[in-house]
Structures are given as structure tokens and as C-alpha cells.
Coordinates of N, CA, C and O and ligand atoms in Angstrom, one line a residue:
X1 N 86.3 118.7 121.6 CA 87.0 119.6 122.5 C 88.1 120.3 121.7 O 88.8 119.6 120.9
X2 N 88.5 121.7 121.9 CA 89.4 122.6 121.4 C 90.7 121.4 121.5 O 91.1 120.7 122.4
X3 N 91.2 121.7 120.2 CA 93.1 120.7 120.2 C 92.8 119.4 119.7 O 93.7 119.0 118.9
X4 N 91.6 118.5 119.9 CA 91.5 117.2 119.8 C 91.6 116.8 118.3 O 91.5 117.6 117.3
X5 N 91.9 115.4 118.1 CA 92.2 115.3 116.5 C 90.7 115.2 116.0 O 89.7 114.9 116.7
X6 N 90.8 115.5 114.6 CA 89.8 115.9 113.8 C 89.9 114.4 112.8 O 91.0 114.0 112.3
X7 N 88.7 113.7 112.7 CA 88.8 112.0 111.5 C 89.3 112.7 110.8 O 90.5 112.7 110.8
X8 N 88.5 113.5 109.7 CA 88.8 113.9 108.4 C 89.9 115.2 108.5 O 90.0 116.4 108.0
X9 N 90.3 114.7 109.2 CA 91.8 116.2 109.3 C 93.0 115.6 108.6 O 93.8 115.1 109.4
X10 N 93.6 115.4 107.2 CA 94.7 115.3 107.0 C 95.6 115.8 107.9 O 96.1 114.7 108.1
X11 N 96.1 116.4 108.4 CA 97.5 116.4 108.9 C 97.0 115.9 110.4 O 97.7 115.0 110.6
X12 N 96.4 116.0 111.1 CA 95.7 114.4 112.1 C 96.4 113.4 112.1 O 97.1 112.8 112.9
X13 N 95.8 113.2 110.0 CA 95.9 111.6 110.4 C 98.2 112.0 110.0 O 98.9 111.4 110.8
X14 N 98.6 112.6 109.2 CA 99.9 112.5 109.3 C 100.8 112.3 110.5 O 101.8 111.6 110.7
X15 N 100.0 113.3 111.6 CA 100.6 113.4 113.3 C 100.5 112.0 113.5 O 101.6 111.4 113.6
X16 N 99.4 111.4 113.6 CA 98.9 110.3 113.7 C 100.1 108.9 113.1 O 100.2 107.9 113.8
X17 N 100.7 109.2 112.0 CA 101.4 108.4 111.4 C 100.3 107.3 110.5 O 100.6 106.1 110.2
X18 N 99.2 107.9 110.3 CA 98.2 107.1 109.8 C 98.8 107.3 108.1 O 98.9 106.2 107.5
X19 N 99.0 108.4 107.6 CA 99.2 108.3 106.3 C 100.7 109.1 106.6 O 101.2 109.7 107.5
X20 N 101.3 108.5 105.1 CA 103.6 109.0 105.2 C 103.6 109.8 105.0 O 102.8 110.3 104.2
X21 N 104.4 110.3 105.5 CA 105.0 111.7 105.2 C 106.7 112.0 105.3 O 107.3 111.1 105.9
X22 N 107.3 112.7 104.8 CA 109.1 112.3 104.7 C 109.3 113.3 105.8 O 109.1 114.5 105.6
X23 N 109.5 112.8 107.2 CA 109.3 113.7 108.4 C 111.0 114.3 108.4 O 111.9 113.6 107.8
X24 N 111.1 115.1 108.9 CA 112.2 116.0 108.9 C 112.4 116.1 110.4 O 113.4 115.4 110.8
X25 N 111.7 116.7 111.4 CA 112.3 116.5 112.9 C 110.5 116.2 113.5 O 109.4 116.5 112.9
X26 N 110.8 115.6 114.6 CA 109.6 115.5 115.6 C 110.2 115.9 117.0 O 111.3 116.1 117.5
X27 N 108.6 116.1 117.4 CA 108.8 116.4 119.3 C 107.9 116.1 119.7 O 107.3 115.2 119.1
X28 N 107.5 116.5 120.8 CA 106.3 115.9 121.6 C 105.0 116.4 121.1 O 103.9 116.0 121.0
X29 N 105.6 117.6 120.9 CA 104.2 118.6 120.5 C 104.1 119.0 119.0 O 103.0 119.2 118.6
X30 N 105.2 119.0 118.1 CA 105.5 118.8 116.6 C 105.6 117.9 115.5 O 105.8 116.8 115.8
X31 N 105.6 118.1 114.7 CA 105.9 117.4 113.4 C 106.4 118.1 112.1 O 105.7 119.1 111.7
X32 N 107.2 117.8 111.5 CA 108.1 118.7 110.4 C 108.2 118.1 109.4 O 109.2 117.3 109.3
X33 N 107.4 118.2 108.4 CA 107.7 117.2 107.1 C 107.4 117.9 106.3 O 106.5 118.8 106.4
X34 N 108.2 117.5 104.7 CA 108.6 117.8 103.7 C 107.2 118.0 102.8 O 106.5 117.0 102.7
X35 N 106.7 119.4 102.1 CA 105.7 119.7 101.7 C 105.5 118.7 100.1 O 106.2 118.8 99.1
X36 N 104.6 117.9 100.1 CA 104.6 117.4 99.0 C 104.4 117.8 97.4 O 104.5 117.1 96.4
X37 N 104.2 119.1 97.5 CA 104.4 120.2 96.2 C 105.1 121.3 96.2 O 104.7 122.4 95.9
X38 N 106.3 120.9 96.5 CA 107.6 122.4 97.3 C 107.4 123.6 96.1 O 107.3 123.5 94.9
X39 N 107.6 124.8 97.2 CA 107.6 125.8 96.4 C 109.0 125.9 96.3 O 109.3 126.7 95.4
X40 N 110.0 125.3 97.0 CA 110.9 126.3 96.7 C 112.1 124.8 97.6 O 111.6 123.9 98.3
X41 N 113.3 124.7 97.3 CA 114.3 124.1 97.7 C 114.0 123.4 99.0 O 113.7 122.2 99.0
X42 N 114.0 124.1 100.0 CA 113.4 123.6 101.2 C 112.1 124.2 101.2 O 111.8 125.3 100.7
X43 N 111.2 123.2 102.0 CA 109.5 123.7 102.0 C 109.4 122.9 102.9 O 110.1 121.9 102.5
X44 N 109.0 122.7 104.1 CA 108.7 122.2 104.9 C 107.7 122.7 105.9 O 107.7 123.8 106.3
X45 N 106.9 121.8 106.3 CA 105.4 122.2 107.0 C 105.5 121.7 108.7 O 105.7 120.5 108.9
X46 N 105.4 122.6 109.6 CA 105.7 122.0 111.0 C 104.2 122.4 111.3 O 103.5 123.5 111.3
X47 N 103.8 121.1 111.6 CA 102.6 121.4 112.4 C 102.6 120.9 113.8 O 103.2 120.0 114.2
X48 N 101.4 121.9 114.9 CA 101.2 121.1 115.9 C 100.3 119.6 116.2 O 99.2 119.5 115.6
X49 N 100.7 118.5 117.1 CA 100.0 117.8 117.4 C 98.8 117.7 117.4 O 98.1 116.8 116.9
X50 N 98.7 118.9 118.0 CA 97.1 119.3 118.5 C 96.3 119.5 117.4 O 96.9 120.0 116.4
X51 N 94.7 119.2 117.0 CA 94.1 120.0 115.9 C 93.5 121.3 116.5 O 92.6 121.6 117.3
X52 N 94.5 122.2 115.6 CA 93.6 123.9 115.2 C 93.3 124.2 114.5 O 94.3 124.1 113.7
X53 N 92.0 125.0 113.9 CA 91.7 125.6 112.3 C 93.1 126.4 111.7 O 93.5 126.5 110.5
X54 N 93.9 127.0 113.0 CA 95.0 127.9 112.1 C 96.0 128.1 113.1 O 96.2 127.5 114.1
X55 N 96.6 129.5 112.7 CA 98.1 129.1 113.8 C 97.2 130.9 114.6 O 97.8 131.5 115.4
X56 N 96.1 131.2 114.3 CA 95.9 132.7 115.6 C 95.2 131.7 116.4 O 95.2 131.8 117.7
X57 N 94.4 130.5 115.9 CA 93.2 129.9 117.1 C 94.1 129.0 117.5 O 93.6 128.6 118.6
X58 N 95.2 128.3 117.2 CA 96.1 127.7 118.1 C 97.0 128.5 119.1 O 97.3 128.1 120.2
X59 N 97.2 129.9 118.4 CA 98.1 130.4 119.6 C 96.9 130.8 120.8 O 97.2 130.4 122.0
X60 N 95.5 131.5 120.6 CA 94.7 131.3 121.3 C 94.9 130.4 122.1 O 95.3 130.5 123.2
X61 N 94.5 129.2 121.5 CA 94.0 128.1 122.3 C 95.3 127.1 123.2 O 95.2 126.4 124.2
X62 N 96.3 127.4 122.6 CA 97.1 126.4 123.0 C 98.6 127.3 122.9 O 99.5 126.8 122.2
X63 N 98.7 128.5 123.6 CA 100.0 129.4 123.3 C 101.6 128.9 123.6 O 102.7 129.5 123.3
X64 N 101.5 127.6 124.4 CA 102.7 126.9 124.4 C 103.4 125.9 122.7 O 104.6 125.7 122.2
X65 N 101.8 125.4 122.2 CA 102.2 124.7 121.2 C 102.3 125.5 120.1 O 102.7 125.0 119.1
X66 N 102.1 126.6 120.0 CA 102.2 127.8 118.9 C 103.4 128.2 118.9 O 103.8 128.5 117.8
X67 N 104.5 128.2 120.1 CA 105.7 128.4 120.4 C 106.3 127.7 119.8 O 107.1 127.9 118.9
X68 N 105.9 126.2 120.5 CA 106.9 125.2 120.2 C 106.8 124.8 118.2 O 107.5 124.1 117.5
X69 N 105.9 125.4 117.8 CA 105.9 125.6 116.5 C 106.4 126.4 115.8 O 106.3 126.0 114.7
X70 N 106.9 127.5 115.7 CA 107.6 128.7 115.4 C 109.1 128.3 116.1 O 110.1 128.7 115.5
X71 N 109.3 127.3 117.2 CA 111.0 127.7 117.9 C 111.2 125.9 116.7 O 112.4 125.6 116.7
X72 N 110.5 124.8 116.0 CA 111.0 124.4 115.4 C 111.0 124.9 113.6 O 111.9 124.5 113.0
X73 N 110.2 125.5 113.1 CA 110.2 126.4 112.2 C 112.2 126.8 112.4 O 112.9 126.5 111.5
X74 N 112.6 127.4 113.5 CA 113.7 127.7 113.5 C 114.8 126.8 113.4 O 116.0 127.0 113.2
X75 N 114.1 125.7 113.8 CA 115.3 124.2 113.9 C 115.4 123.6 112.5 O 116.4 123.1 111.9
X76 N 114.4 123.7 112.3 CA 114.3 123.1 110.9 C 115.2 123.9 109.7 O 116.0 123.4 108.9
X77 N 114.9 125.3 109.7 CA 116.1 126.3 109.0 C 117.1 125.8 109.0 O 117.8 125.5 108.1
X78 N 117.7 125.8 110.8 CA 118.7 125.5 110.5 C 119.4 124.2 110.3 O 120.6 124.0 110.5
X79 N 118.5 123.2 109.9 CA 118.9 121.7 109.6 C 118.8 121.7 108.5 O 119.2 120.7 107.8
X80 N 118.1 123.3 107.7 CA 118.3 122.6 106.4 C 119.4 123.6 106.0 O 119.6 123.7 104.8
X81 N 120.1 124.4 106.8 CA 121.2 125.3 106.3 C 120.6 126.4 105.5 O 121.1 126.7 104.4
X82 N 119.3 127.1 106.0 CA 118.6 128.2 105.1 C 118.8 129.3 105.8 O 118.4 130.3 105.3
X83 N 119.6 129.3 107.6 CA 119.2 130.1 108.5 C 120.3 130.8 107.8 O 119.8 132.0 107.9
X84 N 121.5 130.9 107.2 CA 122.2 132.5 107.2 C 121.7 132.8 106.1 O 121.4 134.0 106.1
X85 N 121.2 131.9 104.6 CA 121.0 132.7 103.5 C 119.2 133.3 104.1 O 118.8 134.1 103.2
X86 N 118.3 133.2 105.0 CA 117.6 133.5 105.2 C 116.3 132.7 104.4 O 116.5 131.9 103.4
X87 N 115.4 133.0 105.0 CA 113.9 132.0 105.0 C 112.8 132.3 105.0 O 112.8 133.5 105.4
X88 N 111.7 132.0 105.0 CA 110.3 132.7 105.0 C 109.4 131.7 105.9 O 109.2 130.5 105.6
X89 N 108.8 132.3 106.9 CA 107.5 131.5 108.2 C 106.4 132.0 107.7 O 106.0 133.2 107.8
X90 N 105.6 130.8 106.8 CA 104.4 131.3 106.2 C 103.5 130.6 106.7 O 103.7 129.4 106.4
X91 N 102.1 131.0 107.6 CA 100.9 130.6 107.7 C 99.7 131.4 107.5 O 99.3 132.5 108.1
X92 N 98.9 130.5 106.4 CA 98.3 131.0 105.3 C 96.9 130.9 106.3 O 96.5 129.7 106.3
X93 N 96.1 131.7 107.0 CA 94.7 131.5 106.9 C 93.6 131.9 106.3 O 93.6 133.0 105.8
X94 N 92.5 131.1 106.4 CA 91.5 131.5 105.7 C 91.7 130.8 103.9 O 92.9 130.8 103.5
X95 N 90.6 130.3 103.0 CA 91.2 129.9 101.5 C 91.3 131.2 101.0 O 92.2 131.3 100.1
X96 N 90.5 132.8 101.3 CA 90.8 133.9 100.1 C 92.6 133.8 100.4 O 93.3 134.5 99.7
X97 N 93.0 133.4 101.1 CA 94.7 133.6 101.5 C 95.4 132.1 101.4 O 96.2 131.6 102.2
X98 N 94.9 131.6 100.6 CA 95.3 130.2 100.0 C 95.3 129.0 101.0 O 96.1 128.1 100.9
X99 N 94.3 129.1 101.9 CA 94.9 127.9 102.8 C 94.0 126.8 102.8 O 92.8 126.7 103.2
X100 N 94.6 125.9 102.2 CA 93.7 124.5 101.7 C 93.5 123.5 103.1 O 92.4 123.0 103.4
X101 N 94.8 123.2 104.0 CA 94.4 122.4 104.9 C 94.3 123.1 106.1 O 95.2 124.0 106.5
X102 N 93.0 122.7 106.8 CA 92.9 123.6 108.0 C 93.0 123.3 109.7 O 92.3 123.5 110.7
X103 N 94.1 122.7 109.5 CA 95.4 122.4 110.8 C 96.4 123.0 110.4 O 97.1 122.9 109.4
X104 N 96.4 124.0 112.0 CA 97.5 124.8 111.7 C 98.7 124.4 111.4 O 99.3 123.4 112.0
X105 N 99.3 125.5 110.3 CA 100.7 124.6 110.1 C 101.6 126.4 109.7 O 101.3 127.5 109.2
X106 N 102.7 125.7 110.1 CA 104.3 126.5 109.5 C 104.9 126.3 108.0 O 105.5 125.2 107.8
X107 N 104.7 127.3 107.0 CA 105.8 126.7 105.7 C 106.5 127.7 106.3 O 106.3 128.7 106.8
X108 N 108.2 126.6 106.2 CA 109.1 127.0 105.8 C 110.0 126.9 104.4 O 110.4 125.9 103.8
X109 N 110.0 128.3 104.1 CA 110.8 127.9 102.8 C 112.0 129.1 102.7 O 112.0 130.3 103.0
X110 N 112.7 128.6 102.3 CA 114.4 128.7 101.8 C 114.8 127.8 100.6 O 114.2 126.9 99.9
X111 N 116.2 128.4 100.5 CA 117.2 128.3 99.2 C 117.2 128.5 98.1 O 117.5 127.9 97.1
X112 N 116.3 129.8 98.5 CA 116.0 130.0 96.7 C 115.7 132.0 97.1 O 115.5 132.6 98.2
X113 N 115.8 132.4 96.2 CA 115.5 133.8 96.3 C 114.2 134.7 96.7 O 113.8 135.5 95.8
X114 N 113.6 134.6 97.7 CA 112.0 134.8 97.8 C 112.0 136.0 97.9 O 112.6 136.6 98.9
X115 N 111.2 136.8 96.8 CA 111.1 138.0 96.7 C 110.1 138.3 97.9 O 109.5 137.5 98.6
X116 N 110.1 139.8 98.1 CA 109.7 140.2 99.2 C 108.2 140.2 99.0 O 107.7 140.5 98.0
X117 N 107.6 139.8 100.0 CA 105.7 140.3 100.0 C 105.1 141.5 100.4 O 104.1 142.0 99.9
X118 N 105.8 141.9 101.6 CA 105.6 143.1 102.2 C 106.8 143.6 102.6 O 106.9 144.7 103.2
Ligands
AMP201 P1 98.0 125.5 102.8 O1 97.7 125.7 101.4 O2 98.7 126.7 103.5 O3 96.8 125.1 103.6 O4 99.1 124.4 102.9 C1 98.8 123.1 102.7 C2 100.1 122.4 102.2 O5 100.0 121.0 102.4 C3 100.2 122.6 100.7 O6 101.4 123.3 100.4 C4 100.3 121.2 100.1 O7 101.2 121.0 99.1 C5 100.6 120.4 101.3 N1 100.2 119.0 101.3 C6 99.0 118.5 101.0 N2 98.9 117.2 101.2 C7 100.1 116.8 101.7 C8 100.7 115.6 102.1 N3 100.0 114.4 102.0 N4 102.0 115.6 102.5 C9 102.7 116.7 102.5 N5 102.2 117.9 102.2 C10 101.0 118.0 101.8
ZN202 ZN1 94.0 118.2 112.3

């Protein structure tokens, strides 16, 4: 069923607490931990509980936890002090657009100079 955890879903099993992760904040519906190959000073990945292939079929499917994923994307900025120098909400779908794990997830990245994409 749409949301349900996926066996072979890495970040599943991280929600899960099945495999570590250096968690940065939780909630009922989130999880915020530190990207294991940072691009940039802060990198941090907030994902929802729920499993979704990405963050349009999660806002689809589940438009409260798509929220509550974007309003901690915001918490987490500002826990890591990136919110006045500014930050970037990146969710990558599809692999031609680099997206390796397919639960949706939030990079946040700050403290470093990220040139503009668009
Ligand atoms: P994406 O390429 O947008 O699907 O993002 C997946 C991200 O997950 C990449 O930036 C990886 O570095 C990161 N990643 C993969 N495995 C782990 C892990 N075990 N813990 C934390 N981050 C991970
Ligand atoms: Zn999953």
C-alpha cells in the first residue's frame, strides 16, 4: 500500500533505526540526518517516515507529510545557523537528475557559497 515501508528501501530501514545514521532532529512524521558524503558544510537529508518514490508522489500521496518535510528542512537550517547566510531545498527525482535513493527525501545544504542553478 501507498506510504508503507519498502524491505529493500534504505532510508526505511534508517527511519526504522535498523541501520545509523547521525540524526540531527526527529518527529513523528520525520527524520533529519547528516548526509554521509556532504556536499557542502551542512548537508542534511530530511526524510518522510512514510515510503515514497519522491517528494511530487509523496506530496500526492501524503500532502501533510510533504509539509511536515519542507517546515523541518526549515528547522534544521536553522539549527544549523545556515538560515540568514541562506541555503538550498534540494529534491532530486528521477536518476537522469541524480537521484540514487528512491524515498523521498530533502538536501539541505548551507555554509558554503552555492552558486546559483537557476
Ligand atoms: P539522492 O542522490 O538525491 O538520491 O540522495 C541520496 C543521498 O543519500 C546521497 O547524497 C548519499 O550521499 C546519501 N546517503 C546514501 N547512503 C547514506 C547513509 N547510509 N547515510 C546517510 N546518507 C546516505
Ligand atoms: Zn523507503
Amino acid at each position: 500500500m501507498a506510504g508503507e515501508a519498502q524491505p529493500d528501501c534504505l532510508f526505511c530501514k534508517i527511519a526504522a533505526g535498523e541501520i545509523p545514521a547521525t540524526v540531527v532532529r526527529e518527529t513523528d512524521t520525520t527524520l533529519a540526518f547528516r548526509d554521509i558524503n556532504p556536499q557542502a558544510p551542512t548537508h542534511v537529508l530530511v526524510i518522510p517516515r512514510v515510503h515514497y518514490p519522491n517528494a511530487a508522489e509523496l506530496a500526492a500521496g501524503d500532502p501533510g507529510a510533504a509539509a511536515d518535510v519542507l517546515r523541518e528542512a526549515g528547522e534544521v537550517a536553522a539549527r544549523e545557523k545556515v538560515d540568514g547566510s541562506g541555503y538550498r531545498i534540494v529534491f532530486n527525482t528521477g536518476s537522469g537528475a541524480g537521484q540514487t535513493v528512491f524515498h523521498a527525501h530533502a538536501h539541505v545544504l548551507g555554509g558554503r557559497d552555492l552558486q546559483r542553478l537557476v
